[in-house]
Tab-separated table of C-alpha atoms and ligand atoms in Angstrom:
chain	number	residue	atom	x	y	z
B	1	MET	CA	7.635	4.669	24.816
B	2	ILE	CA	8.882	2.292	22.091
B	3	ILE	CA	6.680	-0.782	21.642
B	4	ASP	CA	8.412	-4.091	20.845
B	5	ILE	CA	6.853	-5.944	17.899
B	6	LYS	CA	8.647	-9.189	18.728
B	7	GLU	CA	6.212	-10.517	21.311
B	8	LYS	CA	3.060	-9.356	19.511
B	9	ARG	CA	0.309	-11.402	17.859
B	10	ILE	CA	-0.526	-9.555	14.676
B	11	VAL	CA	-3.219	-9.918	12.001
B	12	VAL	CA	-2.501	-8.680	8.487
B	13	THR	CA	-5.620	-8.388	6.314
B	14	GLY	CA	-4.898	-8.526	2.591
B	15	ALA	CA	-1.816	-10.609	3.450
B	16	ALA	CA	-1.635	-12.263	0.028
B	17	GLY	CA	-1.535	-8.905	-1.754
B	18	PHE	CA	1.413	-6.787	-2.839
B	19	ILE	CA	1.962	-4.659	0.281
B	20	GLY	CA	0.372	-7.105	2.764
B	21	SER	CA	2.734	-9.944	1.823
B	22	ASN	CA	5.838	-7.738	2.054
B	23	LEU	CA	4.656	-6.472	5.445
B	24	THR	CA	3.962	-10.022	6.616
B	25	ASP	CA	7.534	-11.078	5.745
B	26	SER	CA	8.946	-8.113	7.600
B	27	LEU	CA	6.892	-8.703	10.748
B	28	LEU	CA	7.953	-12.356	10.784
B	29	GLU	CA	11.600	-11.303	10.388
B	30	GLN	CA	11.112	-9.067	13.441
B	31	GLY	CA	9.936	-12.094	15.448
B	32	ALA	CA	6.191	-11.379	15.608
B	33	GLU	CA	3.497	-14.040	15.322
B	34	VAL	CA	1.482	-13.253	12.191
B	35	ILE	CA	-1.950	-14.385	11.067
B	36	GLY	CA	-2.637	-13.464	7.472
B	37	ILE	CA	-6.142	-13.275	6.061
B	38	ASP	CA	-7.224	-12.709	2.474
B	39	ASN	CA	-10.129	-13.751	0.240
B	40	LEU	CA	-7.697	-14.058	-2.714
B	41	PHE	CA	-9.801	-11.703	-4.848
B	42	ASN	CA	-6.602	-10.049	-6.007
B	43	GLY	CA	-3.946	-11.676	-3.814
B	44	ARG	CA	-1.812	-14.687	-4.713
B	45	MET	CA	-0.756	-17.559	-2.448
B	46	GLU	CA	2.723	-17.555	-4.024
B	47	ASN	CA	3.273	-14.142	-2.385
B	48	LEU	CA	3.270	-15.996	0.937
B	49	ASP	CA	5.888	-18.635	0.051
B	50	LYS	CA	8.489	-16.961	2.262
B	51	ALA	CA	6.025	-16.434	5.145
B	52	PHE	CA	5.065	-20.127	5.210
B	53	LYS	CA	8.688	-20.960	6.099
B	54	TYR	CA	8.063	-19.479	9.562
B	55	ASP	CA	6.334	-21.526	12.305
B	56	LYS	CA	4.901	-18.282	13.597
B	57	PHE	CA	2.813	-17.756	10.445
B	58	LYS	CA	-0.752	-18.903	9.802
B	59	PHE	CA	-3.053	-18.081	6.909
B	60	TYR	CA	-6.843	-18.151	6.693
B	61	LYS	CA	-8.822	-17.598	3.538
B	62	GLY	CA	-11.848	-15.440	4.295
B	63	ASP	CA	-13.654	-12.189	3.672
B	64	ILE	CA	-13.391	-9.065	5.814
B	65	ARG	CA	-17.138	-8.569	5.327
B	66	ASP	CA	-17.772	-11.777	7.325
B	67	LEU	CA	-18.023	-10.649	10.964
B	68	ASN	CA	-18.006	-14.156	12.470
B	69	PHE	CA	-14.843	-15.021	10.540
B	70	LEU	CA	-13.141	-11.914	11.950
B	71	LEU	CA	-14.339	-12.562	15.521
B	72	ASP	CA	-12.722	-16.025	15.427
B	73	ILE	CA	-9.451	-14.689	13.975
B	74	PHE	CA	-9.153	-11.690	16.318
B	75	GLU	CA	-9.078	-13.738	19.538
B	76	ASP	CA	-5.960	-12.777	21.592
B	77	ILE	CA	-4.686	-10.436	18.878
B	78	ASP	CA	-2.670	-7.344	19.839
B	79	ILE	CA	-2.396	-5.512	16.534
B	80	ILE	CA	-4.217	-5.455	13.200
B	81	TYR	CA	-2.755	-4.107	9.989
B	82	HIS	CA	-5.785	-3.552	7.784
B	83	LEU	CA	-4.762	-3.647	4.130
B	84	ALA	CA	-7.456	-5.783	2.481
B	85	ALA	CA	-9.337	-3.593	0.060
B	86	PHE	CA	-10.865	-3.020	-3.347
B	87	THR	CA	-7.689	-1.373	-4.632
B	88	SER	CA	-8.249	-0.195	-8.191
B	89	VAL	CA	-9.211	3.438	-8.839
B	90	PRO	CA	-10.498	2.836	-12.425
B	91	GLN	CA	-12.464	-0.223	-11.271
B	92	SER	CA	-14.006	1.861	-8.464
B	93	VAL	CA	-15.275	4.288	-11.117
B	94	LYS	CA	-16.957	1.322	-12.878
B	95	MET	CA	-18.248	-0.373	-9.698
B	96	PRO	CA	-18.663	2.199	-6.893
B	97	GLU	CA	-21.013	-0.055	-4.853
B	98	ASN	CA	-18.512	-2.934	-4.770
B	99	CYS	CA	-15.739	-0.559	-3.791
B	100	ASN	CA	-17.848	0.870	-0.977
B	101	ASP	CA	-18.919	-2.570	0.201
B	102	VAL	CA	-15.376	-3.953	0.544
B	103	ASN	CA	-13.676	-0.766	1.653
B	104	VAL	CA	-16.198	0.963	3.905
B	105	ASN	CA	-18.350	-1.940	5.172
B	106	GLY	CA	-15.177	-4.019	5.419
B	107	VAL	CA	-13.484	-1.414	7.616
B	108	LEU	CA	-16.534	-1.125	9.855
B	109	ASN	CA	-16.529	-4.886	10.302
B	110	VAL	CA	-12.812	-4.897	11.170
B	111	LEU	CA	-13.297	-2.058	13.670
B	112	ASN	CA	-16.344	-3.660	15.302
B	113	ALA	CA	-14.699	-7.061	15.583
B	114	ALA	CA	-11.504	-5.474	16.948
B	115	ARG	CA	-13.490	-3.603	19.556
B	116	ARG	CA	-15.374	-6.694	20.672
B	117	MET	CA	-12.164	-8.732	20.896
B	118	ASP	CA	-10.192	-6.000	22.752
B	119	VAL	CA	-7.542	-5.564	20.084
B	120	GLU	CA	-5.072	-2.882	21.106
B	121	LYS	CA	-4.096	-1.205	17.832
B	122	ILE	CA	-5.178	-0.932	14.202
B	123	ILE	CA	-2.974	0.460	11.458
B	124	TYR	CA	-5.006	1.318	8.368
B	125	ALA	CA	-3.716	1.522	4.788
B	126	SER	CA	-5.171	4.762	3.445
B	127	SER	CA	-4.235	6.563	0.262
B	128	SER	CA	-3.145	9.886	-1.205
B	129	SER	CA	-6.290	9.591	-3.370
B	130	VAL	CA	-8.213	11.244	-0.491
B	131	TYR	CA	-6.733	14.613	-1.555
B	132	GLY	CA	-8.162	14.491	-5.079
B	133	ASP	CA	-7.166	17.238	-7.472
B	134	THR	CA	-6.711	20.068	-4.984
B	135	PRO	CA	-4.047	22.450	-6.379
B	136	THR	CA	-1.941	22.903	-3.230
B	137	LEU	CA	1.375	21.042	-3.221
B	138	PRO	CA	2.866	19.301	-1.365
B	139	LYS	CA	-0.125	17.570	0.218
B	140	LYS	CA	-0.383	18.096	3.974
B	141	GLU	CA	-2.513	15.911	6.234
B	142	ASP	CA	-4.835	18.692	7.446
B	143	MET	CA	-5.500	20.391	4.096
B	144	CYS	CA	-8.784	20.243	2.214
B	145	ARG	CA	-9.594	16.801	0.779
B	146	ILE	CA	-11.827	16.495	-2.286
B	147	PRO	CA	-11.500	12.962	-3.669
B	148	ILE	CA	-12.333	12.496	-7.356
B	149	SER	CA	-12.976	8.728	-7.375
B	150	PRO	CA	-15.232	6.368	-5.402
B	151	TYR	CA	-11.998	4.732	-4.167
B	152	GLY	CA	-10.780	8.067	-2.748
B	153	VAL	CA	-14.163	8.716	-1.122
B	154	ALA	CA	-14.105	5.283	0.516
B	155	LYS	CA	-10.555	5.779	1.834
B	156	LEU	CA	-11.543	9.174	3.295
B	157	ALA	CA	-14.614	7.668	4.990
B	158	CYS	CA	-12.453	4.878	6.441
B	159	GLU	CA	-9.930	7.332	7.883
B	160	ALA	CA	-12.853	9.135	9.544
B	161	TYR	CA	-14.091	5.836	10.988
B	162	MET	CA	-10.581	5.079	12.269
B	163	GLN	CA	-10.409	8.436	14.066
B	164	THR	CA	-13.955	8.164	15.372
B	165	TYR	CA	-13.388	4.691	16.817
B	166	HIS	CA	-10.353	6.100	18.595
B	167	LYS	CA	-12.240	9.084	20.012
B	168	VAL	CA	-15.462	7.269	20.895
B	169	TYR	CA	-14.292	3.758	21.866
B	170	GLY	CA	-10.610	4.298	22.697
B	171	LEU	CA	-9.262	1.937	20.009
B	172	LYS	CA	-5.713	2.945	19.096
B	173	THR	CA	-6.051	3.581	15.382
B	174	THR	CA	-3.584	5.104	12.912
B	175	SER	CA	-4.091	5.777	9.206
B	176	LEU	CA	-1.140	5.843	6.835
B	177	ARG	CA	-1.796	7.670	3.564
B	178	TYR	CA	0.434	5.893	1.064
B	179	PHE	CA	1.557	7.715	-2.082
B	180	ASN	CA	1.919	5.426	-5.173
B	181	VAL	CA	3.691	2.389	-3.802
B	182	TYR	CA	5.859	0.196	-6.080
B	183	GLY	CA	8.142	-2.796	-5.684
B	184	PRO	CA	8.391	-6.597	-5.623
B	185	ARG	CA	5.140	-8.590	-6.048
B	186	GLN	CA	3.147	-5.714	-7.507
B	187	LYS	CA	0.928	-7.164	-10.229
B	188	ASP	CA	1.418	-6.319	-13.877
B	189	SER	CA	-2.213	-5.790	-14.865
B	190	THR	CA	-4.331	-2.944	-16.271
B	191	TYR	CA	-5.358	-1.962	-12.763
B	192	SER	CA	-1.948	-1.994	-11.090
B	193	GLY	CA	0.584	0.668	-10.420
B	194	VAL	CA	2.145	2.082	-13.547
B	195	ILE	CA	5.685	0.879	-12.766
B	196	ALA	CA	4.625	-2.789	-12.643
B	197	ILE	CA	2.713	-2.318	-15.911
B	198	TRP	CA	5.699	-0.687	-17.626
B	199	LEU	CA	8.004	-3.426	-16.364
B	200	GLY	CA	5.688	-5.964	-18.032
B	201	ASN	CA	5.896	-3.912	-21.259
B	202	ILE	CA	9.691	-3.806	-21.052
B	203	ILE	CA	9.914	-7.584	-20.583
B	204	ARG	CA	7.751	-8.062	-23.697
B	205	ASP	CA	9.741	-5.383	-25.583
B	206	GLU	CA	6.633	-3.184	-25.968
B	207	ASP	CA	6.383	0.621	-25.965
B	208	LEU	CA	5.211	2.314	-22.725
B	209	THR	CA	1.864	4.122	-22.504
B	210	ILE	CA	1.105	7.197	-20.414
B	211	PHE	CA	-2.470	8.369	-19.798
B	212	GLY	CA	-2.391	12.156	-20.331
B	213	ASP	CA	0.494	14.347	-21.494
B	214	GLY	CA	3.112	12.848	-19.152
B	215	LYS	CA	3.523	16.124	-17.268
B	216	ASN	CA	1.468	14.807	-14.363
B	217	SER	CA	3.652	14.148	-11.365
B	218	ARG	CA	3.568	11.594	-8.571
B	219	ASP	CA	5.416	10.719	-5.421
B	220	PHE	CA	6.423	7.101	-6.079
B	221	THR	CA	7.213	5.384	-2.795
B	222	TYR	CA	9.299	2.250	-2.583
B	223	ILE	CA	7.739	-0.679	-0.719
B	224	LYS	CA	10.606	-0.863	1.800
B	225	ASP	CA	9.868	2.698	2.940
B	226	VAL	CA	6.166	1.840	3.301
B	227	ILE	CA	7.104	-1.166	5.452
B	228	GLN	CA	9.357	1.053	7.571
B	229	ALA	CA	6.384	3.388	8.186
B	230	ASN	CA	4.109	0.486	9.147
B	231	LEU	CA	6.605	-0.832	11.699
B	232	LEU	CA	7.112	2.643	13.158
B	233	ALA	CA	3.354	3.201	13.441
B	234	VAL	CA	3.255	0.326	15.930
B	235	LYS	CA	6.573	0.968	17.662
B	236	GLN	CA	5.853	4.647	18.389
B	237	ASP	CA	3.045	5.208	20.847
B	238	VAL	CA	0.699	7.234	18.614
B	239	ALA	CA	-3.064	6.908	18.128
B	240	GLY	CA	-5.922	8.708	16.393
B	241	GLU	CA	-3.514	10.207	13.848
B	242	ILE	CA	-3.195	10.293	10.048
B	243	PHE	CA	0.218	10.391	8.367
B	244	ASN	CA	1.350	10.942	4.787
B	245	ILE	CA	3.744	8.209	3.751
B	246	GLY	CA	5.663	9.101	0.611
B	247	ALA	CA	9.174	9.587	-0.657
B	248	GLY	CA	8.510	13.343	-0.628
B	249	LEU	CA	10.066	13.561	-4.133
B	250	PRO	CA	7.770	14.294	-7.095
B	251	ILE	CA	8.635	13.008	-10.569
B	252	THR	CA	6.698	13.457	-13.828
B	253	LEU	CA	5.459	10.314	-15.550
B	254	THR	CA	7.574	11.102	-18.623
B	255	ASN	CA	10.727	11.426	-16.498
B	256	LEU	CA	9.907	8.208	-14.642
B	257	ALA	CA	9.350	6.266	-17.871
B	258	THR	CA	12.605	7.673	-19.278
B	259	LEU	CA	14.492	6.659	-16.120
B	260	LEU	CA	13.065	3.133	-16.241
B	261	LEU	CA	14.020	2.722	-19.904
B	262	LYS	CA	17.538	3.967	-19.118
B	263	LEU	CA	18.000	1.635	-16.127
B	264	THR	CA	16.828	-1.363	-18.119
B	265	HIS	CA	18.855	-0.402	-21.247
B	266	LYS	CA	15.651	-0.300	-23.325
B	267	GLU	CA	15.943	3.215	-24.681
B	268	HIS	CA	14.836	2.026	-28.132
B	269	LEU	CA	11.272	1.635	-26.786
B	270	LYS	CA	8.928	4.624	-27.229
B	271	ILE	CA	6.718	6.464	-24.735
B	272	LYS	CA	3.181	6.808	-26.121
B	273	TYR	CA	0.598	9.269	-24.821
B	274	THR	CA	-3.145	8.629	-24.681
B	275	ASP	CA	-6.282	10.214	-23.148
B	276	PRO	CA	-6.237	10.786	-19.374
B	277	ARG	CA	-8.402	8.378	-17.320
B	278	PRO	CA	-11.301	9.571	-15.129
B	279	GLY	CA	-10.317	9.498	-11.459
B	280	ASP	CA	-6.620	10.069	-12.183
B	281	ILE	CA	-5.037	12.955	-10.313
B	282	LEU	CA	-2.779	15.491	-12.100
B	283	HIS	CA	-0.155	16.264	-9.483
B	284	SER	CA	0.555	14.769	-6.112
B	285	TYR	CA	3.400	14.605	-3.661
B	286	ALA	CA	3.639	14.271	0.068
B	287	ASP	CA	4.727	16.561	2.844
B	288	ILE	CA	6.118	13.924	5.198
B	289	SER	CA	7.193	16.224	8.024
B	290	LYS	CA	4.456	14.956	10.393
B	291	ALA	CA	5.496	11.305	9.926
B	292	ASN	CA	9.111	12.335	10.338
B	293	ARG	CA	8.373	14.231	13.559
B	294	MET	CA	5.973	11.797	15.236
B	295	LEU	CA	6.955	8.404	13.784
B	296	LYS	CA	10.647	9.161	13.050
B	297	PHE	CA	9.895	8.087	9.469
B	298	GLU	CA	12.763	8.709	7.043
B	299	PRO	CA	12.391	7.376	3.487
B	300	LYS	CA	15.601	5.773	2.286
B	301	TYR	CA	14.744	5.177	-1.392
B	302	SER	CA	14.867	7.829	-4.095
B	303	GLN	CA	13.012	6.762	-7.262
B	304	GLU	CA	16.287	5.682	-8.864
B	305	LYS	CA	17.442	3.675	-5.837
B	306	GLY	CA	14.011	2.073	-5.425
B	307	LEU	CA	13.828	1.123	-9.110
B	308	GLU	CA	17.304	-0.408	-8.971
B	309	ASP	CA	16.378	-2.498	-5.925
B	310	TYR	CA	13.122	-3.591	-7.588
B	311	LEU	CA	14.877	-4.505	-10.848
B	312	LYS	CA	17.486	-6.580	-8.981
B	313	TRP	CA	14.686	-8.500	-7.234
B	314	TYR	CA	12.952	-8.989	-10.595
B	315	ASP	CA	16.105	-10.359	-12.245
B	316	GLN	CA	16.671	-12.771	-9.348
B	317	LYS	CA	13.087	-13.985	-9.247
B	318	TYR	CA	12.426	-14.343	-12.985
B	319	GLY	CA	15.958	-14.936	-14.296
B	320	THR	CA	15.733	-11.821	-16.471
B	321	ASN	CA	18.658	-9.520	-17.137
B	322	LEU	CA	16.994	-6.112	-16.786
B	323	ILE	CA	19.662	-4.334	-14.832
B	324	LEU	CA	23.288	-4.787	-15.825
B	325	ASN	CA	25.760	-3.759	-13.168
O	401	NAD	N1	-0.349	0.045	-4.001
O	401	NAD	C1	-0.494	1.339	-3.778
O	401	NAD	O1	0.125	2.169	-4.458
O	401	NAD	C2	-1.397	1.832	-2.673
O	401	NAD	C3	-1.497	3.225	-2.477
O	401	NAD	C4	-2.323	3.704	-1.469
O	401	NAD	C5	-3.016	2.817	-0.672
O	401	NAD	N2	-2.917	1.474	-0.885
O	401	NAD	C6	-3.680	0.575	-0.016
O	401	NAD	O2	-2.816	-0.409	0.509
O	401	NAD	C7	-3.547	-1.618	0.703
O	401	NAD	C8	-2.843	-2.781	0.006
O	401	NAD	O3	-2.785	-2.479	-1.385
O	401	NAD	P1	-2.001	-3.396	-2.443
O	401	NAD	O4	-1.411	-2.490	-3.437
O	401	NAD	O5	-1.176	-4.375	-1.722
O	401	NAD	O6	-3.211	-4.118	-3.175
O	401	NAD	P2	-3.519	-5.674	-3.436
O	401	NAD	O7	-4.734	-5.688	-4.293
O	401	NAD	O8	-2.302	-6.355	-3.906
O	401	NAD	O9	-3.869	-6.210	-1.981
O	401	NAD	C9	-5.163	-6.143	-1.431
O	401	NAD	C10	-5.504	-7.528	-0.918
O	401	NAD	O10	-6.801	-7.484	-0.305
O	401	NAD	C11	-7.460	-8.716	-0.642
O	401	NAD	N3	-8.903	-8.490	-0.538
O	401	NAD	C12	-9.695	-7.765	-1.370
O	401	NAD	N4	-10.962	-7.815	-0.935
O	401	NAD	C13	-10.983	-8.577	0.190
O	401	NAD	C14	-12.012	-8.990	1.069
O	401	NAD	N5	-13.277	-8.608	0.883
O	401	NAD	N6	-11.677	-9.779	2.126
O	401	NAD	C15	-10.386	-10.187	2.314
O	401	NAD	N7	-9.372	-9.825	1.492
O	401	NAD	C16	-9.677	-9.022	0.451
O	401	NAD	C17	-7.021	-9.014	-2.067
O	401	NAD	O11	-7.200	-10.368	-2.428
O	401	NAD	C18	-5.559	-8.574	-2.029
O	401	NAD	O12	-4.705	-9.667	-1.704
O	401	NAD	C19	-4.952	-1.360	0.188
O	401	NAD	O13	-5.782	-0.994	1.259
O	401	NAD	C20	-4.752	-0.183	-0.748
O	401	NAD	O14	-5.943	0.557	-0.901
O	401	NAD	C21	-2.128	0.955	-1.877
């Protein structure tokens, strides 16, 4: 059975963030009514400029750890996309209690409020960090998970809560394990994804830095593919499941940096190598066959195609001339 998003009332937590705001725009384009919530810890109101053009969009500033706030918001809601989180791996190493409080207590609050308000479905933004540094590649959903950061531990605990609330209370929950997402609105800060940081360096004509020897590989997933997966997770009638969401194409950090410099015609800039950071994983890429089989998920963006799309958006938004066609 295919579920129609158009008539649904949907809450997006973390709506002012990178992925949440892109998802919000997409849901509104599909005709859904969307209520965004965010405490603006890391999110930005300007990310919601497009969303505010729709009558069917409302935004409330608030914290997912505030149960009464959630109970008010969740009245007559069909679906919740839960993306609000403490999102930085290195920060989680510095502040494990804060990470646990927002990510684990926050998820419990969302689940409890959803249950009390009879919400039908919750789609949870999990992470490839749950796998940790296990040697087996590609990563498959049912393989051993040994996270190596407090962030990864919290994401693993939250997936378990999602599945338990499905089994015990019948809530339709789905966890999507994203692999290194990049694209428009990602912040250029020390704690962001590496592509947004490098783009900032390129704009300022600075050399790029890689933590480690650059041989570590990742499965960089373009935001539009992540949005596709989120829409499918509601449209397809699945529950109690966990899915890898990646491009399924590993690339080393050195090759990625080289590609970015080539696309932006900045090959005069250097790639510098420095000590690896605690909590960083050496190699990771997704086996996406389960998402393909059960959600009909098919990533459409190779790293090159995704970077080109991102750079075009960047040039349009900031009047830069990064990508010359
Ligand atoms: N970006 C990635 O590569 C990636 C990879 C795997 C998983 N994820 C997950 O996807 C989700 C979205 O990530 P993102 O990259 O958009 O990060 P983001 O930091 O841009 O968005 C998270 C949002 O949550 C909000 N938030 C934080 N604490 C809150 C609280 N207590 N109450 C209400 N709002 C709060 C922040 O203000 C922010 O707007 C997160 O759950 C993240 O863990 C992201």
